[in-house]
Structures are given as structure tokens and as C-alpha cells.
Coordinates of C-alpha atoms and ligand atoms in Angstrom, one line a residue:
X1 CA 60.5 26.5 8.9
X2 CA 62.7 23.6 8.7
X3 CA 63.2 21.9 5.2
X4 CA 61.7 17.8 5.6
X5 CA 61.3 14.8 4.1
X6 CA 57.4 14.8 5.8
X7 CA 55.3 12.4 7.3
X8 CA 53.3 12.5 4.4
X9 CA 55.6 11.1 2.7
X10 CA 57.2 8.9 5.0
X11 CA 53.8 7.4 5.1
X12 CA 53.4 7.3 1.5
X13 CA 50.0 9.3 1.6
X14 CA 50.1 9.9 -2.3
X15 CA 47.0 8.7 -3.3
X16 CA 45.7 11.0 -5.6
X17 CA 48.6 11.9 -7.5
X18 CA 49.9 8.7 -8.9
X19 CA 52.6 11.0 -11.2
X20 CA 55.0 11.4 -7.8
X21 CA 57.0 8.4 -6.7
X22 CA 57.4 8.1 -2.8
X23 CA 59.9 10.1 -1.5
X24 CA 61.7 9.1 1.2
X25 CA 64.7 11.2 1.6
X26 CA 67.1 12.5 3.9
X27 CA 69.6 15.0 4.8
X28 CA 73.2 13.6 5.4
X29 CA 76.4 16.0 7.0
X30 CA 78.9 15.1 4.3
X31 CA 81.8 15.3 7.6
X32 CA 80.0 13.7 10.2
X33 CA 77.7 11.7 8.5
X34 CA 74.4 11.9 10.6
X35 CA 71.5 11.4 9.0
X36 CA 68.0 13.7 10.1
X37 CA 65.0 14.0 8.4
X38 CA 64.9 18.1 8.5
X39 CA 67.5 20.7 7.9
X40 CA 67.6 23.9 9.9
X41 CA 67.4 27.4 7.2
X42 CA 71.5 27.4 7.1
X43 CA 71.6 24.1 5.6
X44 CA 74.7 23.0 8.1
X45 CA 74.7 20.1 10.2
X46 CA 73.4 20.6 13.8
X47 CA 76.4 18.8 15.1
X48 CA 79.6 19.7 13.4
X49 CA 78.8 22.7 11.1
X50 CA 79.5 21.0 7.2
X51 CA 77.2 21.2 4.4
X52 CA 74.7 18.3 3.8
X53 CA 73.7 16.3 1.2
X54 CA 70.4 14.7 0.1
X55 CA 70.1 10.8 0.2
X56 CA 66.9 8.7 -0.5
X57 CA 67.4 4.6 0.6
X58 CA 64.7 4.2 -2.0
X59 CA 67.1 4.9 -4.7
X60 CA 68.7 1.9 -3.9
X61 CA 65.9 -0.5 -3.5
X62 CA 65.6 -3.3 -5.9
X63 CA 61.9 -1.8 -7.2
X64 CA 64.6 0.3 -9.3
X65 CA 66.1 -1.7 -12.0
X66 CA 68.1 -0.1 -14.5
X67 CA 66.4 -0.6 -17.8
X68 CA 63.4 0.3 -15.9
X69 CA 64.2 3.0 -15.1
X70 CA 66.1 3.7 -18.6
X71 CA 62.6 3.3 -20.5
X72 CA 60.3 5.3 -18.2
X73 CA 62.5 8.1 -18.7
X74 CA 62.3 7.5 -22.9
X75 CA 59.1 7.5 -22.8
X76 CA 58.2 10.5 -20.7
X77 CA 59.7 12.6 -23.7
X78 CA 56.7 12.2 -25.4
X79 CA 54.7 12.9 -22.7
X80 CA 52.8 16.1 -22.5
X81 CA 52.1 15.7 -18.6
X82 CA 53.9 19.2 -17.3
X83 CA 56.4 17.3 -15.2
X84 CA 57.4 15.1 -17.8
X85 CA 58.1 18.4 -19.8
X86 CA 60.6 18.6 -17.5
X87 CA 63.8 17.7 -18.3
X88 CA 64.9 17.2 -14.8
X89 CA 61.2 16.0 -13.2
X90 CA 61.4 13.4 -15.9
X91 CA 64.1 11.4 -13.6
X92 CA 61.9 12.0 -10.6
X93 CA 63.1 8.8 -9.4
X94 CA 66.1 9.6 -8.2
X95 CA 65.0 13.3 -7.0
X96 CA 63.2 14.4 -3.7
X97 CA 59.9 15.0 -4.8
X98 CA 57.4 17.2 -3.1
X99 CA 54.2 16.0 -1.3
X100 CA 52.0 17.2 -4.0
X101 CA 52.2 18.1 -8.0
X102 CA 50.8 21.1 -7.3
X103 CA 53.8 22.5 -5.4
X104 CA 56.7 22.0 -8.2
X105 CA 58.0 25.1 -9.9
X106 CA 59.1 24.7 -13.4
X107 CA 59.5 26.5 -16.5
X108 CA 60.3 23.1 -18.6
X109 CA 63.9 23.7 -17.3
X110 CA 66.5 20.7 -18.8
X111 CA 66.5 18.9 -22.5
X112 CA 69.4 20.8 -23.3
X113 CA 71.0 20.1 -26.2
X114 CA 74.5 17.9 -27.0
X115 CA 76.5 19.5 -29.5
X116 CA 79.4 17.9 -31.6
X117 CA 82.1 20.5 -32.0
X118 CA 83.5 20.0 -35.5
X119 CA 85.6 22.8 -35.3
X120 CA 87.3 22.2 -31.6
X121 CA 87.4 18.5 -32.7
X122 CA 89.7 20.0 -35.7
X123 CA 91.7 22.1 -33.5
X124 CA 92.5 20.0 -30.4
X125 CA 92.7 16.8 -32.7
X126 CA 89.9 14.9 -30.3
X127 CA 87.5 13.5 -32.7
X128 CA 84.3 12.8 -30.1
X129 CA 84.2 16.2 -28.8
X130 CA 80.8 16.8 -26.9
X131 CA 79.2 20.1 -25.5
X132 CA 76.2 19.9 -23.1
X133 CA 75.1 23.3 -23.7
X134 CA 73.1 24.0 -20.3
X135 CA 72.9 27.7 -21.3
X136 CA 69.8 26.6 -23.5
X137 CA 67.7 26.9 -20.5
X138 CA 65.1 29.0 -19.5
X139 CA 66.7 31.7 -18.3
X140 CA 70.2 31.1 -19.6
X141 CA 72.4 29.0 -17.7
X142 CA 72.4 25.4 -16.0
X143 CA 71.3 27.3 -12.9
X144 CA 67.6 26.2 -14.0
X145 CA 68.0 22.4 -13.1
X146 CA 68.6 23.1 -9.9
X147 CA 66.5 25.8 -9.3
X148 CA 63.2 24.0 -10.0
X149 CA 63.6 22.0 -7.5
X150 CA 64.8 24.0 -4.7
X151 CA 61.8 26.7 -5.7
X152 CA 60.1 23.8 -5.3
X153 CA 60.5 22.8 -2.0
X154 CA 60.7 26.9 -0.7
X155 CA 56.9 26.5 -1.7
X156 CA 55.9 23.6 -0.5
X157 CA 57.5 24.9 3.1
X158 CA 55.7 28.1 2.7
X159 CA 58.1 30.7 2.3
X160 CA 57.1 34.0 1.3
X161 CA 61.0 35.0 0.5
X162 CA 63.8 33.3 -1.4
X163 CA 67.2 35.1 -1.4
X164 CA 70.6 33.9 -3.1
X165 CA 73.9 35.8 -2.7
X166 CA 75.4 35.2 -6.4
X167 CA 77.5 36.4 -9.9
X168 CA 74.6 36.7 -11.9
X169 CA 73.0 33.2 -13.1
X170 CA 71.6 32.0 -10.2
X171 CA 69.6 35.4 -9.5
X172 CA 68.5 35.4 -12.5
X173 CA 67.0 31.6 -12.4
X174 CA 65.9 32.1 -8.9
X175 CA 64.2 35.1 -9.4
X176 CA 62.2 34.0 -12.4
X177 CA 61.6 30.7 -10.3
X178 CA 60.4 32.6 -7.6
X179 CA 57.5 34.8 -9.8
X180 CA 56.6 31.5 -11.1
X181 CA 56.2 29.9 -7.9
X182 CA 54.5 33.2 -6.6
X183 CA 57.1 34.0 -3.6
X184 CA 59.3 37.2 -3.7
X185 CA 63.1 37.2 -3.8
X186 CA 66.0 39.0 -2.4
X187 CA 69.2 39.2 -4.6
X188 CA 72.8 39.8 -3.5
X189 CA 75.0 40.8 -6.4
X190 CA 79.0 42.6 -5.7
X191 CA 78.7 45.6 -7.3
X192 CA 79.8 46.1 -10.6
X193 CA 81.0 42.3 -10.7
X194 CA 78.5 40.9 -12.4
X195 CA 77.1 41.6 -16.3
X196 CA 74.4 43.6 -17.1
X197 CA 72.6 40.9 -19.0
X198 CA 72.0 39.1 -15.5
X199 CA 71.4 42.1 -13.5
X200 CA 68.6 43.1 -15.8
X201 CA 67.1 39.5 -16.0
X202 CA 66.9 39.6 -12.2
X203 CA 65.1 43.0 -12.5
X204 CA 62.3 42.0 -14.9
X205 CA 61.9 39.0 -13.2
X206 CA 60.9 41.1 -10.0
X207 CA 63.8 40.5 -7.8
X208 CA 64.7 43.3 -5.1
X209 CA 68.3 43.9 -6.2
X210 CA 70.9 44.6 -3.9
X211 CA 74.2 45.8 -5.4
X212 CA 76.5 44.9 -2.4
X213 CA 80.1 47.0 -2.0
X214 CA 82.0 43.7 -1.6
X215 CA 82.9 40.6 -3.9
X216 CA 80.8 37.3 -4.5
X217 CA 82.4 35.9 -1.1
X218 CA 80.7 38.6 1.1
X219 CA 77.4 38.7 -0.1
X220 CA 77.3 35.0 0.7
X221 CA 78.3 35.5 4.2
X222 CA 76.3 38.4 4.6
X223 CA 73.2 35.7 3.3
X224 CA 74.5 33.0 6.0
X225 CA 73.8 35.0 8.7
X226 CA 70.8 36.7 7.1
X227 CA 68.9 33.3 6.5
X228 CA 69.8 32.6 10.4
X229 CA 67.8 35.7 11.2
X230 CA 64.6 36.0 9.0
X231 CA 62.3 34.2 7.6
X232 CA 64.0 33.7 4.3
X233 CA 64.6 30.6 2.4
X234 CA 68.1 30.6 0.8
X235 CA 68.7 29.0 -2.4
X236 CA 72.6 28.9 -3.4
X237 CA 73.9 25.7 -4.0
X238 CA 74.2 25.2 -0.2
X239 CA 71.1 24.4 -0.4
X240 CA 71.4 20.5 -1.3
X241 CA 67.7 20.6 -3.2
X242 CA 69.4 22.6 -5.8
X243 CA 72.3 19.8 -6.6
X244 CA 69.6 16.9 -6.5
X245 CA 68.5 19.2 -9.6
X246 CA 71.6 19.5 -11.2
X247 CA 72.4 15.9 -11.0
X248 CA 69.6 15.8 -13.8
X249 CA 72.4 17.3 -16.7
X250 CA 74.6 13.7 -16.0
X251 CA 71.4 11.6 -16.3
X252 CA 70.0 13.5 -19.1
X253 CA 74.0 13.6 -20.9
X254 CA 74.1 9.7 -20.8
X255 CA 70.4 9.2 -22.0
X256 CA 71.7 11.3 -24.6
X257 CA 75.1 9.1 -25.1
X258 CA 72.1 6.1 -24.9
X259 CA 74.5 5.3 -21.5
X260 CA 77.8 4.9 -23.0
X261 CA 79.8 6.8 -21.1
X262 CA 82.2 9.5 -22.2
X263 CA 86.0 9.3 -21.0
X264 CA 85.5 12.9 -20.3
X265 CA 83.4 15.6 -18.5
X266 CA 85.0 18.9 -18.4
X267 CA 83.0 21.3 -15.8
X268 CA 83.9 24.9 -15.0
X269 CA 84.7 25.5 -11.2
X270 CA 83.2 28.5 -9.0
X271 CA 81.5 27.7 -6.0
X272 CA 81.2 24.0 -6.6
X273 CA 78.3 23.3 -6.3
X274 CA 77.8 21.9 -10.0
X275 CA 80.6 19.9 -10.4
X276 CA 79.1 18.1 -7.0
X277 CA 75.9 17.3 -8.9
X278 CA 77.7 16.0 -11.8
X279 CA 79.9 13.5 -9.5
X280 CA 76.8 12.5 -7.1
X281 CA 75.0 11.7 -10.0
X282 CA 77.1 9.6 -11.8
X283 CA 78.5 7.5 -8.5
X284 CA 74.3 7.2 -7.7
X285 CA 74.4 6.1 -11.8
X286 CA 77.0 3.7 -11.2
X287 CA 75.7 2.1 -7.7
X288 CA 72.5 1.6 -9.9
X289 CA 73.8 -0.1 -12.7
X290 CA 72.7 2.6 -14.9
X291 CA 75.8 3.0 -16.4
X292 CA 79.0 0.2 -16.2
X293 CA 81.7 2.7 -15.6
X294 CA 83.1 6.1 -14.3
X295 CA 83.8 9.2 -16.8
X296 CA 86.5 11.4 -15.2
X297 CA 84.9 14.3 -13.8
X298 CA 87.7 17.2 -14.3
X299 CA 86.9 20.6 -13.0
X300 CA 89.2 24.0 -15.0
X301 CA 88.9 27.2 -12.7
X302 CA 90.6 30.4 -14.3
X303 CA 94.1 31.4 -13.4
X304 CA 92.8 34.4 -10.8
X305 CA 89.7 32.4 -9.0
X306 CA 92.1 29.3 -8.6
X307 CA 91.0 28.1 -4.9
X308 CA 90.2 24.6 -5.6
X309 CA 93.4 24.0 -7.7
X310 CA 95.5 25.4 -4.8
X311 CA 93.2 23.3 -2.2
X312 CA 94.5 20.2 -4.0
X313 CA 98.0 21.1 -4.9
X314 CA 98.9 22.8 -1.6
X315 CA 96.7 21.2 0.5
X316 CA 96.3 17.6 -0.9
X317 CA 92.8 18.6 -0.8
X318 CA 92.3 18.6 2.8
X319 CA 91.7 22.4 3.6
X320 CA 90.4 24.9 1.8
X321 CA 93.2 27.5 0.0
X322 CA 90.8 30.7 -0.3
X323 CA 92.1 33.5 -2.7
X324 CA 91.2 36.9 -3.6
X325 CA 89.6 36.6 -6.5
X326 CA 89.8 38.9 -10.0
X327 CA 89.0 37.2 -13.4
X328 CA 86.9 38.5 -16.5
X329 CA 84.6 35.4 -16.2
X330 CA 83.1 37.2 -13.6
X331 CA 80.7 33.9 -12.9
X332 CA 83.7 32.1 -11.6
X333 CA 85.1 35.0 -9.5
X334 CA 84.8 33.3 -6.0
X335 CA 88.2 32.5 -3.7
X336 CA 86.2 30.6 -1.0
X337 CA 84.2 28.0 -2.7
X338 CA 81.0 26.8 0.0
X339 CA 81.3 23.1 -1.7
X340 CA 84.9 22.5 -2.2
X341 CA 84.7 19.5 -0.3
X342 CA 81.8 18.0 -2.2
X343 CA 83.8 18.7 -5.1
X344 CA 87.4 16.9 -4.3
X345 CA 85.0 14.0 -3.1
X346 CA 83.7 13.6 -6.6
X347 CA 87.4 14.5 -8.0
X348 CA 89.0 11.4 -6.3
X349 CA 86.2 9.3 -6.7
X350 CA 86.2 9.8 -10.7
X351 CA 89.8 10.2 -11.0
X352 CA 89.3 13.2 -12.8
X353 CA 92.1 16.5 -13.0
X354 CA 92.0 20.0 -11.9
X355 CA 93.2 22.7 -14.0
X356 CA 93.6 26.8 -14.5
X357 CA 93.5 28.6 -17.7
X358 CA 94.9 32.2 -18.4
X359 CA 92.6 35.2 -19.4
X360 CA 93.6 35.0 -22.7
X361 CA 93.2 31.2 -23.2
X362 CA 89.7 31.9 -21.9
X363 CA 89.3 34.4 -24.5
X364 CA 90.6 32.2 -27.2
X365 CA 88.9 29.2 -26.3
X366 CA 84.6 31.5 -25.6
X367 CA 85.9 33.1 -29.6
X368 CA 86.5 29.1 -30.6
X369 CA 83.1 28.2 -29.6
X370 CA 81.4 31.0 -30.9
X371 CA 82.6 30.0 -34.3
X372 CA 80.8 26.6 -33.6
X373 CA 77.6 28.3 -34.3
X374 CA 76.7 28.2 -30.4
X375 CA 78.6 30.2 -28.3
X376 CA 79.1 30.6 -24.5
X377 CA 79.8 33.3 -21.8
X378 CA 83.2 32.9 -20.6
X379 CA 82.9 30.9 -17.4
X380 CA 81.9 28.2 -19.7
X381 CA 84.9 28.9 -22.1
X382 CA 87.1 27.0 -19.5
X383 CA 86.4 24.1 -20.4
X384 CA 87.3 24.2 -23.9
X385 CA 90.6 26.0 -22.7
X386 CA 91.2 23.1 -20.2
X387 CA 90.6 20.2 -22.3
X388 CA 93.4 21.9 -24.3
X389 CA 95.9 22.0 -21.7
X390 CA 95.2 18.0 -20.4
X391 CA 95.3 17.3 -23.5
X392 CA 99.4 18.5 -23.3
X393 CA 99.9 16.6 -20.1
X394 CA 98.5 13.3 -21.9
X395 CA 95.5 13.6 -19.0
X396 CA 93.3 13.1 -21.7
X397 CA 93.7 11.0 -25.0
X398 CA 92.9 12.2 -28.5
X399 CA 90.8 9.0 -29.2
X400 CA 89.0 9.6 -26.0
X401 CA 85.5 10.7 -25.7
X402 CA 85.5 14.0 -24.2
X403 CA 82.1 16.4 -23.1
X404 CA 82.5 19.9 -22.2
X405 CA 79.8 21.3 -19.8
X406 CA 78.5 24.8 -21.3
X407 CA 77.3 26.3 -18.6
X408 CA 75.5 29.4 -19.4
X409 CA 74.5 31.2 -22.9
X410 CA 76.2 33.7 -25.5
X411 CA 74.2 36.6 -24.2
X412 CA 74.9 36.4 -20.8
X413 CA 77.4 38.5 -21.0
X414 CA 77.3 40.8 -24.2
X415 CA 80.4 43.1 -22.9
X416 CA 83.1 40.7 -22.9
X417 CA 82.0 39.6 -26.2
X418 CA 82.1 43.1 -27.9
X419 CA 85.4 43.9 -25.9
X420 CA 86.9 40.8 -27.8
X421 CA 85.9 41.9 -30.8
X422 CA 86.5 45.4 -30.8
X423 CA 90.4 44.5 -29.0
X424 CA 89.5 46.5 -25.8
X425 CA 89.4 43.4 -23.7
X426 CA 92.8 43.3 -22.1
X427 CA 92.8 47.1 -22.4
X428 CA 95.4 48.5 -19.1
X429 CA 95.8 45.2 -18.5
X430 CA 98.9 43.1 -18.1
X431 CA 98.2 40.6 -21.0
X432 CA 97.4 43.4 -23.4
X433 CA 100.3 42.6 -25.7
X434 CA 99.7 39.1 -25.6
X435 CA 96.5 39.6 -26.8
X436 CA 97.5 40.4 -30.0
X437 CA 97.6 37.0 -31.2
X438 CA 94.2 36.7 -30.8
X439 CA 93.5 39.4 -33.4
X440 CA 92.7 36.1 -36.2
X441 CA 89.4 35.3 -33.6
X442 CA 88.1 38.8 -34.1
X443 CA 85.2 39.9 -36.3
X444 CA 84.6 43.8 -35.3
X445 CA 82.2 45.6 -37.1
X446 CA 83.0 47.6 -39.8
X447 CA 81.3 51.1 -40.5
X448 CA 80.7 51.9 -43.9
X449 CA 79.0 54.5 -46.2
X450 CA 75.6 52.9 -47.4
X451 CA 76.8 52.1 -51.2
X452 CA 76.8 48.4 -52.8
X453 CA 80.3 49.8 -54.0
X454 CA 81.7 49.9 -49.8
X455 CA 80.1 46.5 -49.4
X456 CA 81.0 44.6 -52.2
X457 CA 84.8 45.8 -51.5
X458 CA 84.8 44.8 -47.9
X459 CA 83.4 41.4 -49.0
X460 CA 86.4 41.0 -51.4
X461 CA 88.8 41.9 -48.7
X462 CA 87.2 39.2 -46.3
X463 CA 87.6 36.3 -48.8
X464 CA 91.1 37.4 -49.4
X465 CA 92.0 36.5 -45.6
X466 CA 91.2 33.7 -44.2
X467 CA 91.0 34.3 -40.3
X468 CA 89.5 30.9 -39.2
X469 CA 93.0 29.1 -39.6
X470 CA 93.9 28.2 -35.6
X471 CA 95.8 26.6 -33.9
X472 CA 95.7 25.4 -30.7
Ligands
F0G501 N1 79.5 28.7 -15.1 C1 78.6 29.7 -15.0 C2 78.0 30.3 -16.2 C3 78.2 30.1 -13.7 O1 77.3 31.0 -13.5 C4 78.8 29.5 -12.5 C5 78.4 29.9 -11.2 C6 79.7 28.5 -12.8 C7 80.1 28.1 -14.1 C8 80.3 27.7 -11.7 O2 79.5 26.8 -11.1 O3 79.5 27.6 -8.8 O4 78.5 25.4 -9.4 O5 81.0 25.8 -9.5 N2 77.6 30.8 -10.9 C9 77.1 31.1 -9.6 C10 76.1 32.3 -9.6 C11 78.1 31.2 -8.5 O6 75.9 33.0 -8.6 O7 75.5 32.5 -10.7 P1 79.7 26.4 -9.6

């Protein structure tokens, strides 16, 4: 069953659902550039193999003014219609939209919130310091944008399987996705590689979980040819429906910025697929006149899954460098990212920078954003950790508006967060005596006898010290 823009809607046989603009989209190889109206289960261009990419000529066409556009999507947010719940249906105009209402999957994914960060504003010295925190989705992580509209379209083909080959997020979103949209999923997770937290989202959820003996890379090849060979409907972030979703954090950031737009965006790399959104979107926002100029889209990968920083620096961007991957951020533990190429597109498009952090400036930075009040897992903890290194090499400007994409929630990974606070992280690891100067970010739990006397002494002792003193 190929993936199509249909006839339907070619035709523009919409009738009784007024709600869903035309859609009139198309798949385009982002190396060869031919255009086709289906895509075969692999997602790969028929003629030369690359990933493809989701255009619509409508999204061009003059019916789409700017400030249009810009007040349907205010006043959809106080719309109780269920796809104007949606924080990424609500700019259905610039989405492939399914044939009928009745097909779209969504658990009222998107309106995330954007944080100021008084405290990281303090320690980098950046006064209009932004976090979109896309871990305030549904099931956790920014996985959910594009999820609900990939789900969508596995429906409206008719799937009866979904299956993703991931670290932990996007099982979990697709397999909640999936029960909503009443198809089964398939899940392949490396073993032991990926947090608990996700694992046992993905089992609730109903997912049949298989724990693979290989890393992130291999269970997506083993998915590749798997989706070539059964009747399953993959939805990694191959699968260009799911980055037409994720564009929907850019729209919904400069709504939120009422279209100003940052200097900034800061985005954690893996596979690549969501800094590829981000960029699409905001050259689509710019062609529209949506907003007047380009933010620098600047991607931080950590130290040990460092494939696209090597792609650029030893290859100038024109093959991929994989690597073996190892880093605690285990949702960012790929060496051969599928969309790298997407991704140095929207790089030299935006003139934005690519960066690595160290485990411990990872550590530093997830314990720095806890002490917001909000919190992250540690994938999303780059960014934080990045913007303090460009900030070194004058990349980015202390009176320059900077936003840092949080990409998936505190509890994602409860482990690393105890390990940090207990000092086991770096445990029979090379940085372990390095890590002593993060003792000041660590609050372990004490024990104590149950008297007001134990309590009332360890309060005294906490006011003595002061341990939220940092530096950057
Ligand atoms: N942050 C988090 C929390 C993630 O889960 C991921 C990717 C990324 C950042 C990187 O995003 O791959 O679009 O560059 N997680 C995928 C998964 C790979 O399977 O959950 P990317």
C-alpha cells in the first residue's frame, strides 16, 4: 500500500468536511528532485535511492496570505473543535491533511510551553534565553508532533501494523498513537540502550517489544528491509509525514514569539530528523512571509554520537562520517544519522553551527535545567551545554535572542537523574574524577532517623551552604 496524495483530494472531493483544507501534496527525492504523487513503504526515491520530502504547491498559492493565515491560527486556540485542540492540526494549512477528519490520530499533541530560563540567563549572561519544552507532550517528548500525523496517514492507508526501530521516544509516541488510531505496533529497541521509562511506556501502550542484540543503527536497518517485506507501515522520521508534523514546534515557537524571530534555535542532533522539521519550517515561514527573517538553526550532538559534526568538518558536509556510537544520552546514541542530509541543508541555509558537548557538560548543563523548575532528559541537556560553548566562540551574542529546543521530559529517564545525584554517574568511567566538580549540582537524599531534632539540623546545615552558586 503506497502512501498518496489521492484523487480525492486532487479533485478536491471535501464536501462534507469543510474543517480540512485541500491537500495537494507531493513527495519530492531531496537528491534527485522528482516529484510523484505516491511513495513506495521504504520511503526512498524509485530512481536514485535518497529520502523524500513532502511539498504541497498550495502552500505557496496567493489564497495564503500571511496575516491570514496568522489569525486563523489565533483563533483556533479557542476552538473546542478536536483538530483545533491540536497544536499541530491547528496549522493545517501548511500540513498534508488526510481525506477525511475521521482518519486523524491525535491525543491533543503540541501547545507546548515557552519557558524563560532565569537561572541559565544568569549563568551564560544571555538575557532572552527561551526553552520550547516539547517534553510537555502526551507521551513525553517532541516525538508526538510528528507522530499524529504520520499515525494519521498509516490509517487512512489501512495498515493494520506500524513499526519504528528507535532509543525510546518515538516507541513510545508511536505506540500510544497506534492504540489510539486502533492499529498494532512493532517496536525495535537495542537492548539495554534505552531507559526503562520508555521501554515501559511502549509496553502499556500495547507495543510488541523487541529488545534487539545490536545498537540504534541496526534495528533501523533491520526495519528497512523489514518494511520492504511485510505489510508494515514504518514510522521513523524517514517517513517524511512525521517531519510535516514536527515543522508544527517552529510555527507554534514564533506564534509564541508573536513572529519575531529569535537569533537562535538550539536543537539536539540524533537521527536528524527534527532538526529537518525545524529548518523546512522556517524556510516554508520565510517563502510565505510569515516571518521577515532567518533564526540560525544550530544543531549540538554529544561528544561520542558526533556523526554530523564530523560529516561537516571532515567532509564539508558532503558524505556522511558514521561513528560507533556510546553516550549516556542514550536518545542521541546513533553514528549513521538516516537524515543528515536534510539536516546540513537546513544548516547552510540558516547559517546556523554544529557543535559537541562532553558527558559531563551534559550532566552539568540536564542538573542546570532541573534547577529551573522544569527539567529535561539528557538528549535535551545539549542544548543548554552548546549554547555555552558558541557562546565562547562569539557564534552567539549575549544580547541575542537565543531558544533551546527541550526535547523530551524529566522523567524520561529517571536513572541518569538519580545516578547524578547520588555521584554514581561517571562511576568506572574515564571522567570520573572530573566529575567531582559537579558535586555543587547534587541534591542526594539524605536518610534520617524520623525526629524533628534530625530534620531541623539538616535544614540548618542546608542554609549554611549555598550550592546554587555556578558558573559556567
Ligand atoms: N532528543 C530526544 C529526547 C530524542 O528522543 C531524540 C531522538 C533526539 C533528541 C534527536 O532527534 O533524531 O530527530 O535528531 N530520538 C529518536 C527515538 C531517535 O528513537 O526516540 P533527531
Amino acid at each position: 500500500m503506497p502512501s498518496s496524495a489521492t484523487s480525492d483530494q486532487g479533485s478536491g472531493k471535501q464536501g462534507s468536511e469543510p474543517s480540512l483544507p485541500l491537500s495537494t501534496f507531493r513527495f519530492r527525492c531531496i537528491g534527485c528532485g522528482s516529484v510523484t504523487p505516491s511513495a513506495a513503504q521504504d520511503f526512498r526515491c524509485s530512481e536514485c535511492g535518497n529520502l523524500l520530502e513532502i511539498t504541497d504547491p498550495s502552500w505557496k498559492s496567493t489564497s495564503l496570505h500571511a496575516a491570514a493565515l496568522k489569525s486563523i491560527w489565533r483563533d483556533r486556540r479557542s476552538s473546542n473543535l478536536p483538530l483545533d485542540l491540536s497544536g499541530v492540526w491547528r496549522f493545517r494549512e501548511l500540513l498534508p491533511v488526510p481525506q477525511s477528519e475521521q482518519h486523524v490520530v491525535t491525543l491533543r499533541e503540541g501547545n507546548t510551553p515557552l519557558y524563560e530560563l532565569p537561572q541559565s540567563s544568569r549563568i551564560t549572561g544571555v538575557p532572552r534565553l527561551y526553552a520550547k519544552h516539547q517534553g510537555m507532550n502526551p507521551t513525553g517528548s517532541f516525538k508526538d508532533a510528528g507522530m499524529t500525523v504520520a499515525a494519521t496517514f498509516a490509517r487512512q492507508a489501512g495498515y493494520r501494523w506500524v513499526a519504528c526501530a528507535s532509543t525510546g521516544n518515538t516507541s513510545a509516541s508511536m505506540a500510544a498513537y497506534a492504540a489510539r488510531g486502533g492499529m498494532r505496533s512493532l517496536v525495535l529497541v537495542p537492548e539495554g540502550k534505552i531507559s526503562w521509562s520508555k521501554l515501559s511506556q511502549a509496553l502499556d501502550y500495547g507495543a510488541l517489544t523487541c529488545q534487539l542484540r545490536t545498537d540504534f543503527d541496526g534495528c533501523l536497518r533491520l526495519l528497512q528491509e523489514l518494511v520492504r517485506r511485510a505489510p508494515v507501515y514504518q514510522l521513523n522520521s524517514i517517513n517524511p509525514f512525521r517531519l510535516e508534523g514536527q515543522k508544527t514546534l517552529a510555527l507554534e515557537l514564533l506564534e509564541q514569539l508573536d513572529w519575531h524571530p529569535p537569533d537562535h534555535i538550539i536543537v539536539p542532533g540524533g537521527n536528524l530528523g527534527n532538526s529537518s522539521a525545524i529548518g523546512k519550517a522556517l524556510l516554508e515561514m520565510l517563502d510565505l512571509g510569515l516571518i521577515p527573517r532567518l533564526p540560525k538553526l544550530s544543531v549540538i550532538q554529544a561528544e561520542g554520537a558526533n556523526a554530523l559534526v564530523r560529516t561537516l568538518r571532515e567532509a564539508g558536509g558532503k558524505r556522511l562520517v558514521s561513528v560507533q556510537a556510546e553516550t549516556r544520552a542514550t536518545a542521541i546514541r546513533i553514528g549513521n544519522p538516516a537524515s543528515w542530509e536534510k539536516a546540513v541543508k537546513v544548516l547552510q541555509a540558516t547559517g546556523g553551527a554544529c557543535e559537541q558537548v562532553s558527558e559531563l557538560e551534559i550532566a552539568q548543563a540536564k542538573a542546570e535545567i532541573g534547577a529551573e523548575g522544569i527539567g529535561c532528559e539528557p538528549a535535551s541537556a545539549v542544548t543548554l551545554a552548546g549554547l555555552k560553548k558558541l557562546l565562547r566562540q562569539h557564534f552567539v551574542r549575549w544580547e541575542e535572542t537565543v531558544v533551546l529546543v527541550l526535547t523530551g521530559n524529566l522523567l524520561k529517564d529517571p536513572d541518569f537523574t538519580m545516578e547524578f545525584h547520588r555521584g554514581d554517574l561517571f562511576q568506572g568511567t574515564a571522567h570520573k574524577r572530573e566529575s567531582d566538580s559537579l558535586m555543587p549540582f547534587r541534591h542526594p537524599p539524605v536518610v534520617l532517623d524520623a525526629t524533628l531534632d534530625a530534620v531541623i539540623k539538616t535544614l540548618e546545615q542546608a542554609e549554611k551552604s549555598d550550592p546554587t552558586h555556578f558558573d559556567v
